[in-house]
PDB file of C-alpha atoms in Angstrom:
ATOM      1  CA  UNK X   1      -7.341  27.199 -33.242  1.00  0.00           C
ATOM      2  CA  UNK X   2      -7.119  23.284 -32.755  1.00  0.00           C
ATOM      3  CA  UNK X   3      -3.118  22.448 -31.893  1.00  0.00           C
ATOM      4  CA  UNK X   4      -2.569  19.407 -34.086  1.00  0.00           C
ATOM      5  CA  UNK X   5       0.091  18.052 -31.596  1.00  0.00           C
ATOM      6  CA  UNK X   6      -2.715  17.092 -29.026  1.00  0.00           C
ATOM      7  CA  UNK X   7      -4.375  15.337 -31.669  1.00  0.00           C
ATOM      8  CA  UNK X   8      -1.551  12.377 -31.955  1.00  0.00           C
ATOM      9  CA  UNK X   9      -2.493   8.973 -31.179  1.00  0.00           C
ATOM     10  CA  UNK X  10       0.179   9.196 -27.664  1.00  0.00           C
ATOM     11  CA  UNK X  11      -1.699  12.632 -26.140  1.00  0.00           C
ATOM     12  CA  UNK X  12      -5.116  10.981 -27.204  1.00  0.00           C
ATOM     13  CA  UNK X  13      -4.254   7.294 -25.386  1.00  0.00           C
ATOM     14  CA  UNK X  14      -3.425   9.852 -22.518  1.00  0.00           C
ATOM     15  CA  UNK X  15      -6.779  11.558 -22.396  1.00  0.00           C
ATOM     16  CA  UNK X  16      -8.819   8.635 -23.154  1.00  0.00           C
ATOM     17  CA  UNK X  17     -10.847   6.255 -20.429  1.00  0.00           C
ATOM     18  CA  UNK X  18     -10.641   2.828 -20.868  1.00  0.00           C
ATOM     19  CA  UNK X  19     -13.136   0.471 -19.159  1.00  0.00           C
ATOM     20  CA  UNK X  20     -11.398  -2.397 -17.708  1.00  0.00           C
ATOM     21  CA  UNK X  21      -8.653  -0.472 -15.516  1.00  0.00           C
ATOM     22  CA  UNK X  22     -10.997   1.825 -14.474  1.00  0.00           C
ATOM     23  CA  UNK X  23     -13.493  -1.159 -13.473  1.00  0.00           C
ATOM     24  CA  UNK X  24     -11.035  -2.383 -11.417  1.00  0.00           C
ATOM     25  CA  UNK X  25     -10.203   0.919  -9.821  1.00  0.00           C
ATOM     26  CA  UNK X  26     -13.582   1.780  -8.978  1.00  0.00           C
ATOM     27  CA  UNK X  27     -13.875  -1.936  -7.547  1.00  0.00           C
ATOM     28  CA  UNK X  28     -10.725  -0.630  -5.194  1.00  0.00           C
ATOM     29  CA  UNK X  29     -12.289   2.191  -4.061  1.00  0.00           C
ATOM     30  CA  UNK X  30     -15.777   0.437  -3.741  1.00  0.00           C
ATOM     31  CA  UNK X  31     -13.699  -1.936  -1.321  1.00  0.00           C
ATOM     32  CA  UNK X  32     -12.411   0.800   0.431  1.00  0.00           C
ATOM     33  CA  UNK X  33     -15.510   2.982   1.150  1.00  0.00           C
ATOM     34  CA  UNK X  34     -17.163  -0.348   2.424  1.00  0.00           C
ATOM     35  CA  UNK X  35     -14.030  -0.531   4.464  1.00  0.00           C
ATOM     36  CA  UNK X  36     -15.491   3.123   6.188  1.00  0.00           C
ATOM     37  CA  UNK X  37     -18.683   2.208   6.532  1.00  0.00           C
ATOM     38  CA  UNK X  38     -18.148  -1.708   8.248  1.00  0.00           C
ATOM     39  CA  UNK X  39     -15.464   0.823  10.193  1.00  0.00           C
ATOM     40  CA  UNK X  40     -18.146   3.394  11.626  1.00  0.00           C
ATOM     41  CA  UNK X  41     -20.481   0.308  12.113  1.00  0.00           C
ATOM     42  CA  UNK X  42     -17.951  -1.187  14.399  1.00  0.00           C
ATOM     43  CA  UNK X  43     -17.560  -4.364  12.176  1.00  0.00           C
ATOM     44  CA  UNK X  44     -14.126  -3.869  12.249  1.00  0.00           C
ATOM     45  CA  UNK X  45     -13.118  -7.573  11.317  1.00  0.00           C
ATOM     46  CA  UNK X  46     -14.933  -6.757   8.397  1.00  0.00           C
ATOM     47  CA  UNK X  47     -13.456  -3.451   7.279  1.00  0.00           C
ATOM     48  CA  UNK X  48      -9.649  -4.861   7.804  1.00  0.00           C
ATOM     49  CA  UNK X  49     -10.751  -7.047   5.193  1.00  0.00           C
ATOM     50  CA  UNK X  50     -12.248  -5.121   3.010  1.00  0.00           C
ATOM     51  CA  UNK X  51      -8.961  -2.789   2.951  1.00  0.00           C
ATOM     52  CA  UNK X  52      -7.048  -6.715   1.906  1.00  0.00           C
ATOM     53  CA  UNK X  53      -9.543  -6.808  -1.128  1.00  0.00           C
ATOM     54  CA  UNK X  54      -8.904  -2.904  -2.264  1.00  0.00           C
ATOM     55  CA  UNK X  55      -4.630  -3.959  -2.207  1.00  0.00           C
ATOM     56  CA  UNK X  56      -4.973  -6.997  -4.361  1.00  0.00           C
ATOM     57  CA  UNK X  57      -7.677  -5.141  -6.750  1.00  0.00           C
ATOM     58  CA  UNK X  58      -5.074  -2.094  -6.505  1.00  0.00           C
ATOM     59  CA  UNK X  59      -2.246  -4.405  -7.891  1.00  0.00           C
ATOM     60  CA  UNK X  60      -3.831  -5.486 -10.745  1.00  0.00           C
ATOM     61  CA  UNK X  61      -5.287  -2.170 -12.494  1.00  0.00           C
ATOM     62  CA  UNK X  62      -1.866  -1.435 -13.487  1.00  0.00           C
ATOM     63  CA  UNK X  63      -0.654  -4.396 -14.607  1.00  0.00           C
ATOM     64  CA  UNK X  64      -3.930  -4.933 -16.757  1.00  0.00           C
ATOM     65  CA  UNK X  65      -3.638  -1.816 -17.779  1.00  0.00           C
ATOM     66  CA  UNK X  66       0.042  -2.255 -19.392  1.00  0.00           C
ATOM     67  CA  UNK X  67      -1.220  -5.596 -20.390  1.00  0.00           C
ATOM     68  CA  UNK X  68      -3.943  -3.982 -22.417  1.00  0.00           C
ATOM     69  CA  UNK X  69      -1.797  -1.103 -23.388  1.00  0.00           C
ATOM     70  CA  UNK X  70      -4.865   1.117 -22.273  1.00  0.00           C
ATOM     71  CA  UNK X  71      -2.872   3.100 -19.933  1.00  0.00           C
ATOM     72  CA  UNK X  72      -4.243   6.629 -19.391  1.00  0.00           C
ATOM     73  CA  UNK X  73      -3.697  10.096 -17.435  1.00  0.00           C
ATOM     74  CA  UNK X  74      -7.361   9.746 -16.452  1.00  0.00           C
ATOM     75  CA  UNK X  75      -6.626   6.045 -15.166  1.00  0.00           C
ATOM     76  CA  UNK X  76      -3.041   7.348 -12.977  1.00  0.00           C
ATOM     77  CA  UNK X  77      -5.152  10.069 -11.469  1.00  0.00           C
ATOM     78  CA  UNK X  78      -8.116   8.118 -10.542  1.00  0.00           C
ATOM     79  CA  UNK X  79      -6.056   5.356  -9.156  1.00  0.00           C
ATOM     80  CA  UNK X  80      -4.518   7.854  -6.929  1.00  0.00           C
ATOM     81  CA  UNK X  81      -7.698   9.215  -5.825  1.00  0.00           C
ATOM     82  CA  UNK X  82      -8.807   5.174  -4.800  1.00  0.00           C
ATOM     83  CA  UNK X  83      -5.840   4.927  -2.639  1.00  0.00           C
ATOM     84  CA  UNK X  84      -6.204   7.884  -1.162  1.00  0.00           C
ATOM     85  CA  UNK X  85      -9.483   6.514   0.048  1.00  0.00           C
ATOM     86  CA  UNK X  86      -8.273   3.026   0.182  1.00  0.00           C
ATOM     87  CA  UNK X  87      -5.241   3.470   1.727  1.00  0.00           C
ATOM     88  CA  UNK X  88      -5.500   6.296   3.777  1.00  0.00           C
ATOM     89  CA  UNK X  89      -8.964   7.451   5.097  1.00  0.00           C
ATOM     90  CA  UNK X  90      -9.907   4.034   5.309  1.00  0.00           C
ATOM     91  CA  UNK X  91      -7.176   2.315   7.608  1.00  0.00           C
ATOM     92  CA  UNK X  92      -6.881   5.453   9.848  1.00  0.00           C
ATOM     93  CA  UNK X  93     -10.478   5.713  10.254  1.00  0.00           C
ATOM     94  CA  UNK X  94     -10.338   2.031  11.076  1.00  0.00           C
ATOM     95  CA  UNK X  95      -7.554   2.701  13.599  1.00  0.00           C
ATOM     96  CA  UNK X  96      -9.332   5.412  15.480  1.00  0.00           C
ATOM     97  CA  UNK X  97     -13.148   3.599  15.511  1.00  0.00           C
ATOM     98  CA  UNK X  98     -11.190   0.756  16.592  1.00  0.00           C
ATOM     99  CA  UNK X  99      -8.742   1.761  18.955  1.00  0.00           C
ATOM    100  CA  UNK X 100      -7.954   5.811  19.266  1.00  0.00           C
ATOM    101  CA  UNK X 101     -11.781   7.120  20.377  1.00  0.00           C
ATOM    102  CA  UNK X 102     -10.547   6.644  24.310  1.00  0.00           C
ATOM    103  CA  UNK X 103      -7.212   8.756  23.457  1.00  0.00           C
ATOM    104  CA  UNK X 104      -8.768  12.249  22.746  1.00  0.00           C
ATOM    105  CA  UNK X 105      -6.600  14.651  20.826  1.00  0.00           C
ATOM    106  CA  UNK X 106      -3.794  12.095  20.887  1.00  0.00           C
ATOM    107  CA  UNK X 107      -5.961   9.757  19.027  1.00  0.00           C
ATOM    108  CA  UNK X 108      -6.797  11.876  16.178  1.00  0.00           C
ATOM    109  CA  UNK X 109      -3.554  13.208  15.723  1.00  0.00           C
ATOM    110  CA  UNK X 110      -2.024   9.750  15.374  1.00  0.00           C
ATOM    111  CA  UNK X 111      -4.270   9.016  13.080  1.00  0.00           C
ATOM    112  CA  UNK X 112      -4.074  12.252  11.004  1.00  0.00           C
ATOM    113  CA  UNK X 113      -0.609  11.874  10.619  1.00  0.00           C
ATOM    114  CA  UNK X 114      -1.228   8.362   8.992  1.00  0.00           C
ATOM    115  CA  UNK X 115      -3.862  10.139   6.406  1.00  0.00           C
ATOM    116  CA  UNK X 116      -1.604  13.247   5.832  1.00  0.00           C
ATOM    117  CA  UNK X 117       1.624  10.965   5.308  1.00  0.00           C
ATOM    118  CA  UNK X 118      -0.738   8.471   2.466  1.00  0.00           C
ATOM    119  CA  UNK X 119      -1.310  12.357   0.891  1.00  0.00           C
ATOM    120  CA  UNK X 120       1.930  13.004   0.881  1.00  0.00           C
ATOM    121  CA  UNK X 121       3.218   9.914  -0.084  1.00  0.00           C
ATOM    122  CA  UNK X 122       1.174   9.527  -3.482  1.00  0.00           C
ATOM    123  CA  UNK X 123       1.534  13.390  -4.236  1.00  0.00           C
ATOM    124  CA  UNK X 124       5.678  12.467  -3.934  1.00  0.00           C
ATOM    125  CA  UNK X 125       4.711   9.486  -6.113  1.00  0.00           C
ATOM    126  CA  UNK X 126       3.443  11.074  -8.687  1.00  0.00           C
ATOM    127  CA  UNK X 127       5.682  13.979  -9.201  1.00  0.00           C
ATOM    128  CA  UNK X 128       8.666  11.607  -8.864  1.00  0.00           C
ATOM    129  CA  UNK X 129       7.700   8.855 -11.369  1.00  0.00           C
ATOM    130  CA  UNK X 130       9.720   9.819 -14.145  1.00  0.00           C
ATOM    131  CA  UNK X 131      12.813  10.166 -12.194  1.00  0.00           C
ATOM    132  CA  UNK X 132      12.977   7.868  -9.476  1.00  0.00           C
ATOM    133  CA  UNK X 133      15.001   4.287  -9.695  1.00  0.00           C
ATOM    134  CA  UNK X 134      11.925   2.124 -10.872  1.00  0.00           C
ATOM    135  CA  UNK X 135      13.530  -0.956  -8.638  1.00  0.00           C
ATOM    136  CA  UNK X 136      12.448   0.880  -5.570  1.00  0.00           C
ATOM    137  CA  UNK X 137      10.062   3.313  -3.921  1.00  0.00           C
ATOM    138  CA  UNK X 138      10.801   5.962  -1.839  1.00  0.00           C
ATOM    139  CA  UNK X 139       8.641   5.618   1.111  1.00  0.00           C
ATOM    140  CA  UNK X 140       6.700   2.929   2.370  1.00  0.00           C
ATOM    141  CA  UNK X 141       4.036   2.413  -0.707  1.00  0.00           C
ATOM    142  CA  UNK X 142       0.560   3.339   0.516  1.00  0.00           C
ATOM    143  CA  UNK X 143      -0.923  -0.236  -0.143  1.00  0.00           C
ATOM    144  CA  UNK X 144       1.735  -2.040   2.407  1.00  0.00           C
ATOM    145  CA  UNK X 145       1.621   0.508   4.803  1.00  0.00           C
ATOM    146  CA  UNK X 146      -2.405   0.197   5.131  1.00  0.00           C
ATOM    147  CA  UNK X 147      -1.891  -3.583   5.086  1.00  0.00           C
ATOM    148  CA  UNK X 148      -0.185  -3.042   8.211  1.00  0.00           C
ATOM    149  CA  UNK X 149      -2.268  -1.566   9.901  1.00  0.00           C
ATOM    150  CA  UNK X 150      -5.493  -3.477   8.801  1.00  0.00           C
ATOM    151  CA  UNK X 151      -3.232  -6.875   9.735  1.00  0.00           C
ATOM    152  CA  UNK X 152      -2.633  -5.628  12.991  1.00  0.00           C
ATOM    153  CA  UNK X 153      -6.388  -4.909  13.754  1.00  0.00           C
ATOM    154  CA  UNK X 154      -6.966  -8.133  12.301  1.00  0.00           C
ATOM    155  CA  UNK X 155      -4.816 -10.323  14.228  1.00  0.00           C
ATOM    156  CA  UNK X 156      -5.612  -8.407  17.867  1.00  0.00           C
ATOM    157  CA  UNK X 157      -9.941  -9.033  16.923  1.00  0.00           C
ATOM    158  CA  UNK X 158      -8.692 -12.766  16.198  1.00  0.00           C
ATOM    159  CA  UNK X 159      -7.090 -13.130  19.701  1.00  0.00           C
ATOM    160  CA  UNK X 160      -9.359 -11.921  21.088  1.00  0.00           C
ATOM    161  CA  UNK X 161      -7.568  -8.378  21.929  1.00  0.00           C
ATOM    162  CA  UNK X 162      -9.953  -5.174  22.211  1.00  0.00           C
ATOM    163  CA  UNK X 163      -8.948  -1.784  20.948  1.00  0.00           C
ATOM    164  CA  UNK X 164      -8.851  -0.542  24.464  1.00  0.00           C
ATOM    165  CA  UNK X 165      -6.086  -3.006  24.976  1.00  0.00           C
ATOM    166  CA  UNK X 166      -3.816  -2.488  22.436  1.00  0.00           C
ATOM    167  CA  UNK X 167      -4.435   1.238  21.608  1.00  0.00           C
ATOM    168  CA  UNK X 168      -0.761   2.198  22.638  1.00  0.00           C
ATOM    169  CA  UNK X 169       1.154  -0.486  20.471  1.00  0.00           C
ATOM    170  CA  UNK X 170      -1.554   1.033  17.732  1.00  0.00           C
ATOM    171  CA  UNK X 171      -0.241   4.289  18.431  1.00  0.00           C
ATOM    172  CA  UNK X 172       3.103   3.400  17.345  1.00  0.00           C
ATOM    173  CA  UNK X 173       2.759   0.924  14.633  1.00  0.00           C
ATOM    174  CA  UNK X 174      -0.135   3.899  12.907  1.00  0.00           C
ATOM    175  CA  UNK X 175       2.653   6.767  13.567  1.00  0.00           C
ATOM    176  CA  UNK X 176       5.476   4.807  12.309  1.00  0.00           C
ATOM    177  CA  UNK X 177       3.917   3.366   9.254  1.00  0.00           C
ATOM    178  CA  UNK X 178       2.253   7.777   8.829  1.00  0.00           C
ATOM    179  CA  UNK X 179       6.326   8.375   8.983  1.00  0.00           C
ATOM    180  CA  UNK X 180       7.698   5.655   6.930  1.00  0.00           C
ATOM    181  CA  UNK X 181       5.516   6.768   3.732  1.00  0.00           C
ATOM    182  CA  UNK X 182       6.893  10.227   3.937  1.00  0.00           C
ATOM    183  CA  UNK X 183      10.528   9.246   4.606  1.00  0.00           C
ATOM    184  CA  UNK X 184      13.471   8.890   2.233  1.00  0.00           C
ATOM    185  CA  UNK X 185      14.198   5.521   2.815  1.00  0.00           C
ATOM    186  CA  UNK X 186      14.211   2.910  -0.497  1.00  0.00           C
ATOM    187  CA  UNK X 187      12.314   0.355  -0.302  1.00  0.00           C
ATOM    188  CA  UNK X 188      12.684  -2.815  -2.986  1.00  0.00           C
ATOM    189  CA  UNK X 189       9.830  -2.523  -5.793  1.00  0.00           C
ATOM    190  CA  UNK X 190       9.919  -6.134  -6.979  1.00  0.00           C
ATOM    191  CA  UNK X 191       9.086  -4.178 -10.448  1.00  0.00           C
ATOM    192  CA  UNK X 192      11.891  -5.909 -11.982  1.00  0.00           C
ATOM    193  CA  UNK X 193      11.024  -9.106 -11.244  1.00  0.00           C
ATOM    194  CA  UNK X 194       9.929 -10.443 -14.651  1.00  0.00           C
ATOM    195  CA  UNK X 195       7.119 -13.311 -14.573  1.00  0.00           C
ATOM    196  CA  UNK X 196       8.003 -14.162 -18.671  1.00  0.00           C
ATOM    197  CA  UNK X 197      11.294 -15.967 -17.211  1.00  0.00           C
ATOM    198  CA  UNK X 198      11.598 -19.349 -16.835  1.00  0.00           C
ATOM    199  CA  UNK X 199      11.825 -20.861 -13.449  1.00  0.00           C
ATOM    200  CA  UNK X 200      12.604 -24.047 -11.600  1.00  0.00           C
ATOM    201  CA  UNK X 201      10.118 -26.514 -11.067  1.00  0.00           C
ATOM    202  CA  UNK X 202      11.222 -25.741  -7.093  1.00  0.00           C
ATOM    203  CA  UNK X 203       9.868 -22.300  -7.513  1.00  0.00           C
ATOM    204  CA  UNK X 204       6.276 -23.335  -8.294  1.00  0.00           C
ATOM    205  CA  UNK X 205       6.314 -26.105  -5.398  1.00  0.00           C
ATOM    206  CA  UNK X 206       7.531 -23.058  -3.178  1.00  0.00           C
ATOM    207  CA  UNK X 207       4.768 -20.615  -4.448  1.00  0.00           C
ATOM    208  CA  UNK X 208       1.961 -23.009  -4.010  1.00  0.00           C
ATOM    209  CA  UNK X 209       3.398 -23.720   0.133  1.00  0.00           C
ATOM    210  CA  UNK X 210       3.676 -19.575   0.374  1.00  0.00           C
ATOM    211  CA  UNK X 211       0.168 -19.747  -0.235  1.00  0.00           C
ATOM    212  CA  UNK X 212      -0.908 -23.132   2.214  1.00  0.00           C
ATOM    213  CA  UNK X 213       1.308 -21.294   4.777  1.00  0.00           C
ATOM    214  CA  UNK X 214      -1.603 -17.825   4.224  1.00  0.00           C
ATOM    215  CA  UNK X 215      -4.315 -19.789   4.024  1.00  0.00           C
ATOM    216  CA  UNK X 216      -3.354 -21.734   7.530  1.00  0.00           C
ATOM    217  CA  UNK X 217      -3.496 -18.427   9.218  1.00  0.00           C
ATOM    218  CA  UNK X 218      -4.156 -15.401   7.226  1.00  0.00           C
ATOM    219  CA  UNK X 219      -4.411 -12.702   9.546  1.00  0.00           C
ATOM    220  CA  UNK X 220      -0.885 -13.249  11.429  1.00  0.00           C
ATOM    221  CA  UNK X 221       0.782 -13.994   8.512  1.00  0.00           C
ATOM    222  CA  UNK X 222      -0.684 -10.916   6.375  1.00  0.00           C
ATOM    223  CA  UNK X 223       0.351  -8.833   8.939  1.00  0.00           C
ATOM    224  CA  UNK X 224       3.999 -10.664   9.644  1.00  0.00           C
ATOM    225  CA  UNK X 225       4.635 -10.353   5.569  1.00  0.00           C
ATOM    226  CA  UNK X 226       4.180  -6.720   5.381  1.00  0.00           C
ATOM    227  CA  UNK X 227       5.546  -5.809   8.697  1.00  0.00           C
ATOM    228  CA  UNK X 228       8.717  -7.370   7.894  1.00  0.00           C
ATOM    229  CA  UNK X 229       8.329  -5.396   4.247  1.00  0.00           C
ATOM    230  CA  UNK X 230       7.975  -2.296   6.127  1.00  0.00           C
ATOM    231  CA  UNK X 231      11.021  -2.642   8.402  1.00  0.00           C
ATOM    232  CA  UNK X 232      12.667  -4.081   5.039  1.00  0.00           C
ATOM    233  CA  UNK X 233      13.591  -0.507   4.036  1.00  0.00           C
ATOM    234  CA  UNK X 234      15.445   0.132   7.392  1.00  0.00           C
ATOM    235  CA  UNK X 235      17.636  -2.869   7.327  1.00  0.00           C
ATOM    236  CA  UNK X 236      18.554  -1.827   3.550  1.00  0.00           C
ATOM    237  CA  UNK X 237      19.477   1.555   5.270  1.00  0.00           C
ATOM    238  CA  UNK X 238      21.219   0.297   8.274  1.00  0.00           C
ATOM    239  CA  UNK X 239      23.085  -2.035   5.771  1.00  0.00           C
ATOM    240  CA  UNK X 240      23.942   0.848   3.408  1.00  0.00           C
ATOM    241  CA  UNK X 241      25.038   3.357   6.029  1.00  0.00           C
ATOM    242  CA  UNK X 242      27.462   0.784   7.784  1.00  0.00           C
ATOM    243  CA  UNK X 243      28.988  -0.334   4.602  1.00  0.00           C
ATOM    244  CA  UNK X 244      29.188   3.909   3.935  1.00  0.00           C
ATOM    245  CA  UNK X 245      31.300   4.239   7.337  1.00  0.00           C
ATOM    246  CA  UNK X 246      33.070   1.221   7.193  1.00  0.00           C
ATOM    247  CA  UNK X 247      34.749   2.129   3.601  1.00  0.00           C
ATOM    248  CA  UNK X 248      34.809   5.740   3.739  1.00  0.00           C
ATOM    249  CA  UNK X 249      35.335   7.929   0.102  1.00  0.00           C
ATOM    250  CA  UNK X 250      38.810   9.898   0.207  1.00  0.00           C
TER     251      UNK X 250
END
């Protein structure tokens, strides 16, 4: 018996697979499995990178997707799937090739707890989308919090800083980014931001010296941009919880 209700157009735009999306999101995962393998070849340079590439490609499956209005159940679930590998094998395999082998069990427990927390993190994601505030996430998102970490391998190979040396300040930075995706803290989505509106000529002139100031030193200021994004959600917190005890509710 064929139940005529999964036969609309909506549940059949659900089911389908649409090329372009998907293109892209195989493209992010592509990026991030060649992040692995540069990883377990010690090109680590390489596989930071490569993780870079999988964000950006990450960001824009969506937003072609709603563009083309070929979103798709089959397109939110593989995306998921890429970030998994993208965002959390990748960067904590990175972190222990690079900088965790020396530390024993301590080393693969740090970075387990980064992998688990990227799980967790995008299995909160989606079973919260309908009914979280869409102007922020809860959690660090997946794609800043491996940004982090790839910009801090990044900037220690480009001064000249070996794994064995910074493998502590690792430690922390991979636990506390593992903790941040799992945590309650709000972090600002930027979803709302709406690129149809008109802007000052100022704003352009300001975009195009954002992107100078990247290009004059990508690594450090990758990894400055999202570390500040990542303690972002704290200072929101801070802010909140002082401004809660300062005017208490009778």
């Amino acid at each position: 018996m064929i139940d005529l209700d999964d036969r609309t157009p909506m549940n059949l735009r659900r089911r389908s697979i649409y090329l372009l999306p998907n293109l892209l999101t195989t493209a992010a995962l592509f990026a991030g499995f060649y992040a692995i393998v540069q990883a377990m070849n010690s090109k680590f340079e390489f596989a930071a990178v490569a993780i870079f590439i999988a964000m950006v490609l990450d960001g824009l499956d969506g937003r072609v997707a709603r563009l083309t209005r070929t979103q798709s159940e089959f397109g939110a679930e593989y995306d998921s799937l890429s970030d998994m590998v993208s965002f959390g094998v990748a960067p904590s395999l990175l972190m222990y090739e690079w900088a965790f082998k020396d530390l024993g069990k301590l080393g693969w427990f740090a970075a387990f707890i980064y992998c688990a927390g990227t799980a967790l993190r995008l299995a909160r994601f989606n079973a919260n989308i309908e009914t979280v505030d869409k102007r922020f996430f809860q959690g660090l998102p997946s794609p800043a919090a491996a940004a982090v970490i790839a910009g801090f391998v990044w900037v220690m190979l480009d001064n000249h800083f070996s794994g064995q040396e910074a493998r502590w300040y690792a430690v922390i930075l991979t636990v506390f980014a593992g903790l941040s995706m799992v945590s309650n803290v709000r972090f600002y989505s930027f979803k709302d931001f709406n690129m149809r509106k008109s802007v000052p000529f100022i704003v352009i002139i300001l975009v195009a010296l954002f992107f100078i100031l990247i290009s004059s030193y990508p690594p450090g200021v990758l990894f400055l941009l999202f570390l500040c994004y990542a303690l972002s959600g704290y200072v929101l917190w801070l802010l909140g919880f002082r401004k809660k005890t300062s005017n208490p509710t009778t």
